[in-house]
C-alpha cells in the first residue's frame, strides 16, 4: 500500500501508482519507504488500525506524513507548484488491502496546527449544536421550587425524565432545533459522543450513571423515529471507529472509555433492540468491539514501562526444544524470569478489564427477559448471529467483507464466557438441568430442520440425500415424517439448477465423492438451494404416544432465519421448539434454554471457520522467540571461543549479539501481549470446554444410530483441531495435564477417533482422511496412546480389525503409519527418534509427530496378533496387500532415483523438480514403513509365514523372500544406483539412507532365520535360498564384509544370466568389497558395527549367527541342487519347477505363481479362461 498526493499526470495501472511517476509522492509503511519515482528509507512501519495523516504545504512546497499523530518528518521538499498544478489525495492498494479515508466529514483524530482538512467543518452547525447542548445541560441541572417559585441548581446526574412538565416542554422546544443536527455524523461524533463520554469520566460502573439512560429515553420521546435511528446509528459507528483506531497505551484507557459508553448505550432496552435489528450486524461488524489488537510497536504501546525486564528460554535439549524445568538456571536468570512473569501478570490484569467490559456487552445482547418492547434481545441476536455465520461460511462475498479471523478469535472467547454465564444462571432456576461444564448440542438440531446449516456438509453426505434414504429411520426413531412433496420439490430444484448451469446431470449424492473442488466443510455450491430449502423444510410429527391408528400430523412452519420468533426457538404448549423430534436414546433431562444451544452450535461453527487457523498463525511469534534465543546462545558461545587475536570476528559477533538481544527484547514483550490475549490459561479453558462440547455432542449423536449421518462434519473437525490447538499452540506456556478431567477427555476423544475413522455412516473423503491423520498423530505421543489403550477392549479390537483391512481401495499410508508407530521401539534397531545421519541437522519442527520418541503399545500389538492368528483369511488378504504395496512403493522409488541419477550425469546444468524429490523420498519412507509392518507381523505371528498348514503361508513366505532379496540387492550392491543418489545428498532426499531400510530388512530375516523354531528356520532358509535373486554378498554387506561373486551365488542361479524380478529391471552382479583395504579412498561400507548407539550387541550377534547359518546352508544347497531342464521351469518366473496344472485349460506353472495370481485374478495367464481348480503336477517318467 502506497498513500500520498499526486497530480493528474500520475498513471495508475497494474505496475504503477502513486509515487511511481513524476509529480506523485507516497509513503509505504509496510516497506517503511517513501516513493517519488525513486525510493529511500522513511518513517516507521504501520499496522492495521493505525492512522496516517498526509500533510501537504503548497506555500513551502513540502509533504509530511504523521503516524498516529506523531510526525515522521518532512518526506519531500520543493514539490512542483504553480498555475495549473493541482494535487489530489491518492492511494495504490494490493489485493485484499483496505483503507478508510477522512477528508474532513468527521472530526480529525489527530489535527495538526497550521493545516486544514480538505472539507471545511460545519462551523455554523457546530456552533448551534454546542449552544443547544449547553441549553440542555442547563435544563438538566435545574429544578423548579414550586413553593418559592424559583429555579434551583441540582446535580444533572440525578435528573429524571419523570419530573416537572415545564422542564419537558422546555426540552421539547430545544429538541426542535437540536434533533435535526443529530443526524449529521460530524456533529454526533464531535458534540454528542464527547458529551456522553464526559458523563462517564467520573469512573465507577455504568449502572452508577443513570443520566445516559434518561437522555436516551428523552431522545426516543422528543425526536422523530428516523432522527433517533440515524442518531444512534452514527453514534455507534463513531464509537466503533474510535475504539478500533485508538492507540494502545499501557492502561488501555481509550479502549475502556469507548467500551463503557457502548455498554451504557446498550443498557437502554429500546436503543439496544433497534441497534441489534438494524445496525450492529447489518451496517457495521460489531465483533470489532470484542477485538483487542496486538501492538506492533511495543515502545509506543508502553510495554517497556509495563514489562521493564524481559526474559526468554536459554536452555535447550539436544533436539532444540525448550527445557521447561531447567536445573542449571542461574540466580540471575531466575530473577529475570520472575520479574518478566510479574510484568506479564500486570499486563494481563489490564487486558482483563477490557475483556470484562466486552463480556458485559454480550450479556446485554443475550438478555432474554426484556420483552416489554417486543421480542427479547437474545432472539434478535441469535438470528443476526446465524446470518453473520452464514455470510462467513458461504465465502461468496468479497474477502474484505468477511470478518477477519483475528476478530473471530476474540469474539469467540467473549461469547463463550457470556453464554456459559447465561447458561449457569438459567441452570440455577431449572432443577435437574445440565450445567455448562457438561454442555452439549442435542442431535435433533441436526435433522429437525429448525436450524439452518447453509451449505455445510453432513457426515452422511448431502442433506437432501439423507432425508430420502433415512426417512424411515426419522419416522421410527425421532417421530418425524418428511413430506414427500417437498423432497420431490427439492429434487426438481436441483434438476432445474443443473439444467440452467449447463452441467451434466449426475446421480443424487455425486458431490459426496469429492469431485468438486471445495473446502472439506463445504458441500457443492450447485446443490446449495436444496440444502437451504430442506434445512427449514416442513415436517410432520407423530404424537409421542404409541398410537394403534394412523398418527396425527402437525405441520411446522417453513421459516427463514430472519422470520423465526421466540416460540419457534424455545417452543410452547407441547411444542419442543429447537428440540423437536427427540430420539428415544436421548434423555428427557432438560439441557438449557434452547436459544443458548443454537448459540453454542454457532460457536463450534465459528471455531471451524477461521479461529483454529488464526490460533496457528499467532504461534509464529513464539517460534521467532525460540529461533532468536537459539541464535543468541550460539553467538555467545562463539564469542567465548573466539581467539583474542581475531578482533574483527569478535566485533561482528558482538554486533550480531546486540541485534539478537534487541530483537528478543521486542519479541518477548510482544509475546507477553499475545499470551495474555490469545494463549492465556482462561483462553485455554475456553478451547478445552469447546472440545468437551464437541465430544459430548458426537457421543449423543452416535447413540442415535443411523441418524448420526445428519451431524455436520465440523463437529468432528473442531474436536480434532481443538485438541491439536491445546497440545501444540497453548503449550508449553500452559500445561494440558492441569486441565480438569484431562485424562478422561483424552480417552473419550480416543474412542471417537478409533470408532469413526472407519465408520460406514461417514462418507466424506476429506473428513475420513482427517480422522485417520488425527488417529495417526494420537498414537505418536505417550499420553494419548495410553488413552487409546484405556478405551473398552471391544472398541480396541474393532479399531485394530479396521486397521488390518486390506490396503487396496482405500487410503493406506496413514493406516500403515499407525501400525508402525505401535511397533516403533520394539523392532530391530528401531529405537531411534531421528535417523543417525540426520542428528547433526536441525529439524524443521521438533514437535512433529514423526519426531517423537518411540512409545510402542504392547496391548494393541497383542490384539493385532490375536486377530491375525485367528482370522486366517483376513491375515492372508492383509499381508498380500502389504506385499503388493511394498512392491509398488519400492519399484516407484527405484524408477525415480534412476531419473534423478540420469539428470545428475548430464553435462548441462539440470534442476530436479523438488516435487519429484519429495515424491521419491515419500516412496522410500513408505517402503521402510511397510517393511516394519512386515517385521511386526513376522515377530508377533510368525506362523502366518512358517506354518504351512495355513493355506497361504508358503506363498506369503516366497513373496516375502523375493521382495527382501530384491531390496537387499538394490541397496547393497557396490557403487550402485542407490549409493550414487545417496551420495548426492540432494535437499528433499535427506531421509534416504542405507540404515533405515537395511535394518528393517535385517529385522525380518533375523526373526525368521534365528529366533524361530527349527522347522520354521529350515523352511525360511529353504525358500530364501531357492529364490533366484538371493545373493549371500547382500547379507555379508550388513556387517561390512566382502565376498567374491562366485561364492555369493548359489548354483541354482547362474551368474551369467541377469536376474529379473518383479521390479522390472536387472540386478547388477556384486562387486568385490574393498572394506579390508584400510588405505582405500573409497567410501566406507555400510556396517551395523558402526551404529553402536542404535544396534545392541545382542542384535549384532544374531546377525552374525544368521550370516554363518546362511553361508553354510548356501554351500549345502549348491552341492545338492541338481541341474533343471529349461523346459521344466515355470514359464512365468523361470525360477521354480512346474508344480501345478490349471483346470479346465491344463496350462501349467509353479504353485507360487498361480497362488499369487489367484489372490487378485481368476483368469488363466495364457488363455484367459476362468480357473476353476488347481491340481498338483508331477512330471511323468521319461
mmCIF file of C-alpha atoms in Angstrom, residues 471-482 539-556 574 576 580-582:
data_model
loop_
_atom_site.group_PDB
_atom_site.id
_atom_site.type_symbol
_atom_site.label_atom_id
_atom_site.label_comp_id
_atom_site.label_asym_id
_atom_site.label_seq_id
_atom_site.Cartn_x
_atom_site.Cartn_y
_atom_site.Cartn_z
ATOM 1 C CA UNK A 471 -36.836 -41.091 6.143
ATOM 2 C CA UNK A 472 -37.929 -44.402 7.670
ATOM 3 C CA UNK A 473 -35.361 -44.062 10.474
ATOM 4 C CA UNK A 474 -36.512 -40.494 11.118
ATOM 5 C CA UNK A 475 -40.070 -41.738 11.459
ATOM 6 C CA UNK A 476 -39.264 -44.658 13.749
ATOM 7 C CA UNK A 477 -36.587 -43.070 15.923
ATOM 8 C CA UNK A 478 -37.476 -39.378 16.008
ATOM 9 C CA UNK A 479 -41.224 -39.351 15.198
ATOM 10 C CA UNK A 480 -40.563 -37.152 12.171
ATOM 11 C CA UNK A 481 -42.232 -37.740 8.834
ATOM 12 C CA UNK A 482 -40.849 -35.913 5.805
ATOM 13 C CA UNK A 539 -42.038 -31.784 8.743
ATOM 14 C CA UNK A 540 -44.962 -33.778 10.058
ATOM 15 C CA UNK A 541 -44.821 -35.084 13.605
ATOM 16 C CA UNK A 542 -46.194 -38.194 15.200
ATOM 17 C CA UNK A 543 -47.610 -37.849 18.689
ATOM 18 C CA UNK A 544 -45.308 -39.036 21.497
ATOM 19 C CA UNK A 545 -47.600 -41.904 22.499
ATOM 20 C CA UNK A 546 -47.709 -45.149 20.533
ATOM 21 C CA UNK A 547 -50.983 -44.997 18.610
ATOM 22 C CA UNK A 548 -52.514 -48.031 17.009
ATOM 23 C CA UNK A 549 -54.064 -45.964 14.255
ATOM 24 C CA UNK A 550 -52.543 -43.564 11.745
ATOM 25 C CA UNK A 551 -50.660 -40.872 13.758
ATOM 26 C CA UNK A 552 -51.738 -37.270 13.679
ATOM 27 C CA UNK A 553 -49.636 -34.940 11.594
ATOM 28 C CA UNK A 554 -48.718 -31.498 12.852
ATOM 29 C CA UNK A 555 -47.391 -29.095 10.258
ATOM 30 C CA UNK A 556 -44.377 -26.978 11.176
ATOM 31 C CA UNK A 574 -46.139 -29.191 23.908
ATOM 32 C CA UNK A 576 -40.399 -28.630 21.707
ATOM 33 C CA UNK A 580 -38.365 -31.205 18.109
ATOM 34 C CA UNK A 581 -38.048 -34.925 17.364
ATOM 35 C CA UNK A 582 -36.192 -36.232 20.417
#
